[in-house]
Amino acid sequence: MAKIPTSRVDKLLSSMGYGSRNEIARMARAGGIILDSAELRDATQRIPVTPDLPTHMEIDGKALDPVAGMVILLNKPLGMTCSHKEDGALVYDILPERWKQRKPAISTIGRLDKQTSGLLLLTDDGDLLHRVISPKRHVKKTYRAKLARPLDGTEGDLFASGHLMLERDNKPLAPAELDVVSETEALLSVTEGRYHQVRRMFAATGNHVEELHRERLGDLSLPDDMLPGQWKLLTEEETALIFQ
Ligand code: URA
């Protein structure tokens, strides 16, 4: 049988952004940490670390944050940057402030441009991050693009050809799939994640993307009722949809 991993409470909570080990020791002595309905006074105590731990532990009257291994689905609003260190509004500002201190850190899985909205995943699981962005996995990313000029009807074949070479690239793009919605709107599914890829693909056809929104990643879709700036934690089953 697999051994359940354990951790010292002070180490665990400090890695989750609740404070330094000394602060957590003080919090425990003051009765602020409840484990299985009883005060946990000694923060050096070891406890099992399992995904259902949050239901058993409370910190200052609130359920413990999810332990490491979280996958967050965010409807990224326009105007926010997928970066830990740039100036201006960052996607990380949407999440609880304490989560900025977590180790391992939470990072976006790939990036969306500042002026692109829609489905963005964030995780503290490095293996998952690499599996999603690995070119070998061919995870399909579907974008809705609103265009400045009407499509001319040649774009679908060009994008599907596997021969389209973008400026400054040294390798043609893998085949991509275009579904025309209207004269000036289309869904484009790509399996790569090159810099400004969708905007540059339409620019290569003499068009210009005015609005860009990511709707799907594999079989995982952004829920219709999720407003920009809203987010939720994904279950294992939902996360698995990325690779289907
Ligand atoms: N392609 C783009 O041009 N921008 C994005 O944000 C994502 C894909």
Tab-separated table of C-alpha atoms and ligand atoms in Angstrom:
chain	number	residue	atom	x	y	z
A	1	MET	CA	0.000	0.000	0.000
A	2	ALA	CA	1.308	3.502	-0.868
A	3	LYS	CA	2.487	5.462	2.175
A	4	ILE	CA	0.510	8.673	2.826
A	5	PRO	CA	2.934	11.635	2.880
A	6	THR	CA	3.111	13.619	6.095
A	7	SER	CA	4.357	17.113	6.906
A	8	ARG	CA	5.016	19.233	9.954
A	9	VAL	CA	2.134	21.662	10.368
A	10	ASP	CA	4.409	24.725	10.555
A	11	LYS	CA	6.249	23.685	7.364
A	12	LEU	CA	3.030	22.890	5.503
A	13	LEU	CA	1.228	26.112	6.440
A	14	SER	CA	4.236	28.277	5.789
A	15	SER	CA	4.602	26.736	2.290
A	16	MET	CA	0.948	27.660	1.742
A	17	GLY	CA	1.521	31.346	2.541
A	18	TYR	CA	0.033	31.441	6.051
A	19	GLY	CA	3.157	33.038	7.521
A	20	SER	CA	6.616	32.168	8.788
A	21	ARG	CA	7.088	29.027	10.864
A	22	ASN	CA	7.344	31.208	13.997
A	23	GLU	CA	4.089	32.968	13.152
A	24	ILE	CA	2.391	29.619	12.650
A	25	ALA	CA	3.731	28.314	15.958
A	26	ARG	CA	2.230	31.409	17.652
A	27	MET	CA	-1.059	30.942	15.785
A	28	ALA	CA	-1.222	27.331	16.986
A	29	ARG	CA	-0.494	28.294	20.628
A	30	ALA	CA	-3.263	30.904	20.431
A	31	GLY	CA	-5.768	28.227	19.344
A	32	GLY	CA	-6.137	29.442	15.731
A	33	ILE	CA	-5.512	26.027	14.157
A	34	ILE	CA	-8.215	23.379	14.411
A	35	LEU	CA	-7.599	19.818	13.233
A	36	ASP	CA	-10.467	17.330	13.304
A	37	SER	CA	-12.488	19.650	15.586
A	38	ALA	CA	-9.685	19.951	18.199
A	39	GLU	CA	-7.169	22.743	18.720
A	40	LEU	CA	-3.746	21.830	17.392
A	41	ARG	CA	-1.382	23.589	19.812
A	42	ASP	CA	1.951	22.149	18.685
A	43	ALA	CA	2.852	23.293	15.159
A	44	THR	CA	5.771	20.847	14.983
A	45	GLN	CA	3.251	17.974	14.908
A	46	ARG	CA	3.283	15.902	11.709
A	47	ILE	CA	0.001	15.364	9.895
A	48	PRO	CA	-0.920	13.423	6.763
A	49	VAL	CA	-1.073	15.628	3.670
A	50	THR	CA	-3.833	14.409	1.406
A	51	PRO	CA	-6.094	16.293	-1.006
A	52	ASP	CA	-9.053	16.059	1.436
A	53	LEU	CA	-7.086	17.667	4.277
A	54	PRO	CA	-8.866	21.041	3.881
A	55	THR	CA	-12.105	19.505	5.135
A	56	HIS	CA	-10.381	18.579	8.408
A	57	MET	CA	-8.377	21.690	9.162
A	58	GLU	CA	-9.418	25.262	9.889
A	59	ILE	CA	-7.212	28.302	10.225
A	60	ASP	CA	-8.710	31.235	12.104
A	61	GLY	CA	-12.171	29.796	11.536
A	62	LYS	CA	-11.776	29.216	7.789
A	63	ALA	CA	-11.179	25.962	5.890
A	64	LEU	CA	-7.555	25.402	4.957
A	65	ASP	CA	-6.660	26.373	1.372
A	66	PRO	CA	-6.190	23.484	-1.058
A	67	VAL	CA	-2.862	21.704	-0.586
A	68	ALA	CA	-0.299	21.515	-3.427
A	69	GLY	CA	-1.517	20.063	-6.709
A	70	MET	CA	-4.195	22.596	-7.553
A	71	VAL	CA	-5.427	23.398	-11.056
A	72	ILE	CA	-7.271	26.684	-11.451
A	73	LEU	CA	-9.525	27.566	-14.365
A	74	LEU	CA	-9.772	31.341	-14.842
A	75	ASN	CA	-11.760	33.393	-17.324
A	76	LYS	CA	-8.974	35.865	-17.988
A	77	PRO	CA	-10.228	39.414	-18.369
A	78	LEU	CA	-8.814	41.763	-21.008
A	79	GLY	CA	-5.977	44.014	-19.874
A	80	MET	CA	-4.292	41.627	-17.424
A	81	THR	CA	-0.815	40.205	-17.962
A	82	CYS	CA	0.271	36.573	-17.478
A	83	SER	CA	3.468	37.445	-15.630
A	84	HIS	CA	4.769	37.365	-12.065
A	85	LYS	CA	6.815	40.507	-12.378
A	86	GLU	CA	5.574	43.007	-14.979
A	87	ASP	CA	4.027	46.348	-14.023
A	88	GLY	CA	0.274	46.768	-14.166
A	89	ALA	CA	-2.553	44.328	-13.486
A	90	LEU	CA	-1.428	40.688	-13.300
A	91	VAL	CA	-3.635	37.598	-13.479
A	92	TYR	CA	-2.212	36.487	-10.118
A	93	ASP	CA	-3.851	39.544	-8.490
A	94	ILE	CA	-7.239	37.851	-9.038
A	95	LEU	CA	-6.372	34.939	-6.723
A	96	PRO	CA	-6.235	35.186	-2.899
A	97	GLU	CA	-3.274	37.392	-1.865
A	98	ARG	CA	-1.845	34.625	0.347
A	99	TRP	CA	-1.430	32.358	-2.702
A	100	LYS	CA	1.385	34.623	-3.972
A	101	GLN	CA	3.539	33.197	-1.140
A	102	ARG	CA	2.876	29.533	-1.931
A	103	LYS	CA	5.725	27.126	-2.625
A	104	PRO	CA	5.715	25.581	-5.139
A	105	ALA	CA	4.522	28.771	-6.809
A	106	ILE	CA	1.364	28.973	-8.882
A	107	SER	CA	2.085	29.715	-12.563
A	108	THR	CA	-0.026	30.084	-15.664
A	109	ILE	CA	-0.021	27.103	-18.023
A	110	GLY	CA	1.120	28.926	-21.138
A	111	ARG	CA	0.155	32.544	-21.581
A	112	LEU	CA	-2.543	34.683	-23.120
A	113	ASP	CA	-1.700	38.162	-24.411
A	114	LYS	CA	-2.752	41.136	-22.331
A	115	GLN	CA	-5.506	41.826	-24.889
A	116	THR	CA	-6.733	38.205	-25.115
A	117	SER	CA	-9.503	36.968	-22.835
A	118	GLY	CA	-10.811	33.542	-21.907
A	119	LEU	CA	-9.728	30.147	-20.678
A	120	LEU	CA	-6.493	30.297	-18.714
A	121	LEU	CA	-5.192	27.545	-16.448
A	122	LEU	CA	-2.898	28.067	-13.488
A	123	THR	CA	-1.222	25.389	-11.423
A	124	ASP	CA	1.475	24.634	-8.863
A	125	ASP	CA	1.996	21.211	-10.467
A	126	GLY	CA	5.102	21.486	-12.649
A	127	ASP	CA	4.603	18.068	-14.268
A	128	LEU	CA	1.085	18.939	-15.349
A	129	LEU	CA	2.252	22.302	-16.681
A	130	HIS	CA	4.861	20.626	-18.863
A	131	ARG	CA	2.466	17.971	-20.088
A	132	VAL	CA	-0.043	20.613	-21.236
A	133	ILE	CA	2.467	22.829	-23.027
A	134	SER	CA	4.603	20.021	-24.465
A	135	PRO	CA	4.439	20.164	-28.294
A	136	LYS	CA	4.464	16.338	-28.265
A	137	ARG	CA	1.025	16.235	-26.627
A	138	HIS	CA	-0.664	18.295	-29.387
A	139	VAL	CA	-3.203	19.755	-26.949
A	140	LYS	CA	-5.746	21.648	-29.060
A	141	LYS	CA	-6.379	25.287	-28.114
A	142	THR	CA	-9.478	26.858	-29.627
A	143	TYR	CA	-9.797	30.619	-30.039
A	144	ARG	CA	-12.681	32.798	-31.201
A	145	ALA	CA	-11.290	35.615	-33.339
A	146	LYS	CA	-13.186	38.707	-34.450
A	147	LEU	CA	-11.573	40.206	-37.511
A	148	ALA	CA	-11.211	43.690	-38.973
A	149	ARG	CA	-11.928	42.513	-42.546
A	150	PRO	CA	-14.097	39.770	-44.081
A	151	LEU	CA	-12.452	36.368	-44.530
A	152	ASP	CA	-11.640	35.726	-48.197
A	153	GLY	CA	-12.243	31.961	-48.111
A	154	THR	CA	-8.595	30.899	-48.582
A	155	GLU	CA	-7.625	30.958	-44.893
A	156	GLY	CA	-8.938	27.474	-43.959
A	157	ASP	CA	-6.783	25.682	-46.538
A	158	LEU	CA	-3.737	27.803	-45.784
A	159	PHE	CA	-3.972	27.180	-42.022
A	160	ALA	CA	-4.584	23.434	-42.567
A	161	SER	CA	-1.682	23.078	-45.007
A	162	GLY	CA	1.176	22.717	-42.541
A	163	HIS	CA	3.187	25.029	-44.835
A	164	LEU	CA	2.369	28.453	-43.425
A	165	MET	CA	5.605	30.127	-42.369
A	166	LEU	CA	5.180	33.130	-40.080
A	167	GLU	CA	7.562	36.073	-40.212
A	168	ARG	CA	10.684	35.576	-38.090
A	169	ASP	CA	9.915	31.831	-37.559
A	170	ASN	CA	12.218	29.159	-38.955
A	171	LYS	CA	9.694	26.342	-39.145
A	172	PRO	CA	6.234	26.196	-40.751
A	173	LEU	CA	3.202	25.997	-38.490
A	174	ALA	CA	1.597	22.643	-37.757
A	175	PRO	CA	-1.795	22.246	-39.449
A	176	ALA	CA	-4.571	24.224	-37.726
A	177	GLU	CA	-8.339	24.048	-38.106
A	178	LEU	CA	-10.555	26.992	-39.041
A	179	ASP	CA	-14.335	27.056	-38.520
A	180	VAL	CA	-15.949	30.092	-40.059
A	181	VAL	CA	-18.691	31.624	-37.902
A	182	SER	CA	-19.435	34.683	-40.041
A	183	GLU	CA	-17.636	36.901	-42.562
A	184	THR	CA	-15.603	38.484	-39.775
A	185	GLU	CA	-15.592	35.813	-37.063
A	186	ALA	CA	-13.981	32.380	-36.850
A	187	LEU	CA	-12.931	29.655	-34.445
A	188	LEU	CA	-9.298	28.649	-34.880
A	189	SER	CA	-7.837	25.537	-33.244
A	190	VAL	CA	-4.063	25.265	-32.983
A	191	THR	CA	-1.822	22.721	-31.284
A	192	GLU	CA	1.233	24.933	-30.885
A	193	GLY	CA	1.736	27.927	-28.622
A	194	ARG	CA	3.949	30.282	-30.569
A	195	TYR	CA	4.280	33.940	-29.689
A	196	HIS	CA	1.100	35.858	-30.690
A	197	GLN	CA	0.338	32.880	-32.913
A	198	VAL	CA	-3.311	33.479	-33.767
A	199	ARG	CA	-2.860	37.207	-34.396
A	200	ARG	CA	0.156	36.498	-36.613
A	201	MET	CA	-1.693	33.783	-38.553
A	202	PHE	CA	-4.477	36.160	-39.516
A	203	ALA	CA	-1.937	38.942	-40.165
A	204	ALA	CA	-0.263	36.554	-42.660
A	205	THR	CA	-3.547	36.545	-44.618
A	206	GLY	CA	-3.707	40.360	-44.692
A	207	ASN	CA	-6.317	40.502	-41.923
A	208	HIS	CA	-6.200	41.832	-38.375
A	209	VAL	CA	-7.564	40.274	-35.167
A	210	GLU	CA	-9.635	42.834	-33.287
A	211	GLU	CA	-10.834	40.558	-30.472
A	212	LEU	CA	-9.419	37.243	-29.301
A	213	HIS	CA	-10.927	34.887	-26.753
A	214	ARG	CA	-9.836	31.337	-25.856
A	215	GLU	CA	-12.800	28.989	-25.451
A	216	ARG	CA	-11.317	25.496	-25.151
A	217	LEU	CA	-8.241	23.527	-24.244
A	218	GLY	CA	-8.565	19.913	-25.441
A	219	ASP	CA	-12.094	18.951	-24.378
A	220	LEU	CA	-12.125	21.410	-21.487
A	221	SER	CA	-14.370	24.421	-22.189
A	222	LEU	CA	-14.829	27.668	-20.358
A	223	PRO	CA	-18.262	27.440	-18.674
A	224	ASP	CA	-20.790	29.811	-20.313
A	225	ASP	CA	-21.737	31.295	-16.937
A	226	MET	CA	-18.160	32.073	-15.844
A	227	LEU	CA	-17.705	35.845	-16.032
A	228	PRO	CA	-14.359	37.523	-16.780
A	229	GLY	CA	-12.270	37.464	-13.591
A	230	GLN	CA	-14.094	34.464	-12.144
A	231	TRP	CA	-12.188	31.250	-11.416
A	232	LYS	CA	-12.653	27.799	-9.924
A	233	LEU	CA	-10.556	24.799	-8.936
A	234	LEU	CA	-10.731	21.894	-11.367
A	235	THR	CA	-11.429	18.341	-10.282
A	236	GLU	CA	-9.188	15.522	-11.517
A	237	GLU	CA	-11.891	14.498	-14.002
A	238	GLU	CA	-12.121	18.043	-15.402
A	239	THR	CA	-8.320	18.281	-15.647
A	240	ALA	CA	-8.239	15.010	-17.596
A	241	LEU	CA	-10.451	16.621	-20.281
A	242	ILE	CA	-7.443	18.720	-21.369
A	243	PHE	CA	-5.809	15.619	-22.822
A	244	GLN	CA	-8.875	14.217	-24.589
B	1	URA	N1	-2.474	33.681	-30.039
B	1	URA	C1	-2.367	35.005	-29.879
B	1	URA	O1	-2.114	35.728	-30.838
B	1	URA	N2	-2.564	35.515	-28.652
B	1	URA	C2	-2.874	34.776	-27.577
B	1	URA	O2	-3.053	35.304	-26.473
B	1	URA	C3	-2.967	33.391	-27.761
B	1	URA	C4	-2.765	32.858	-28.995
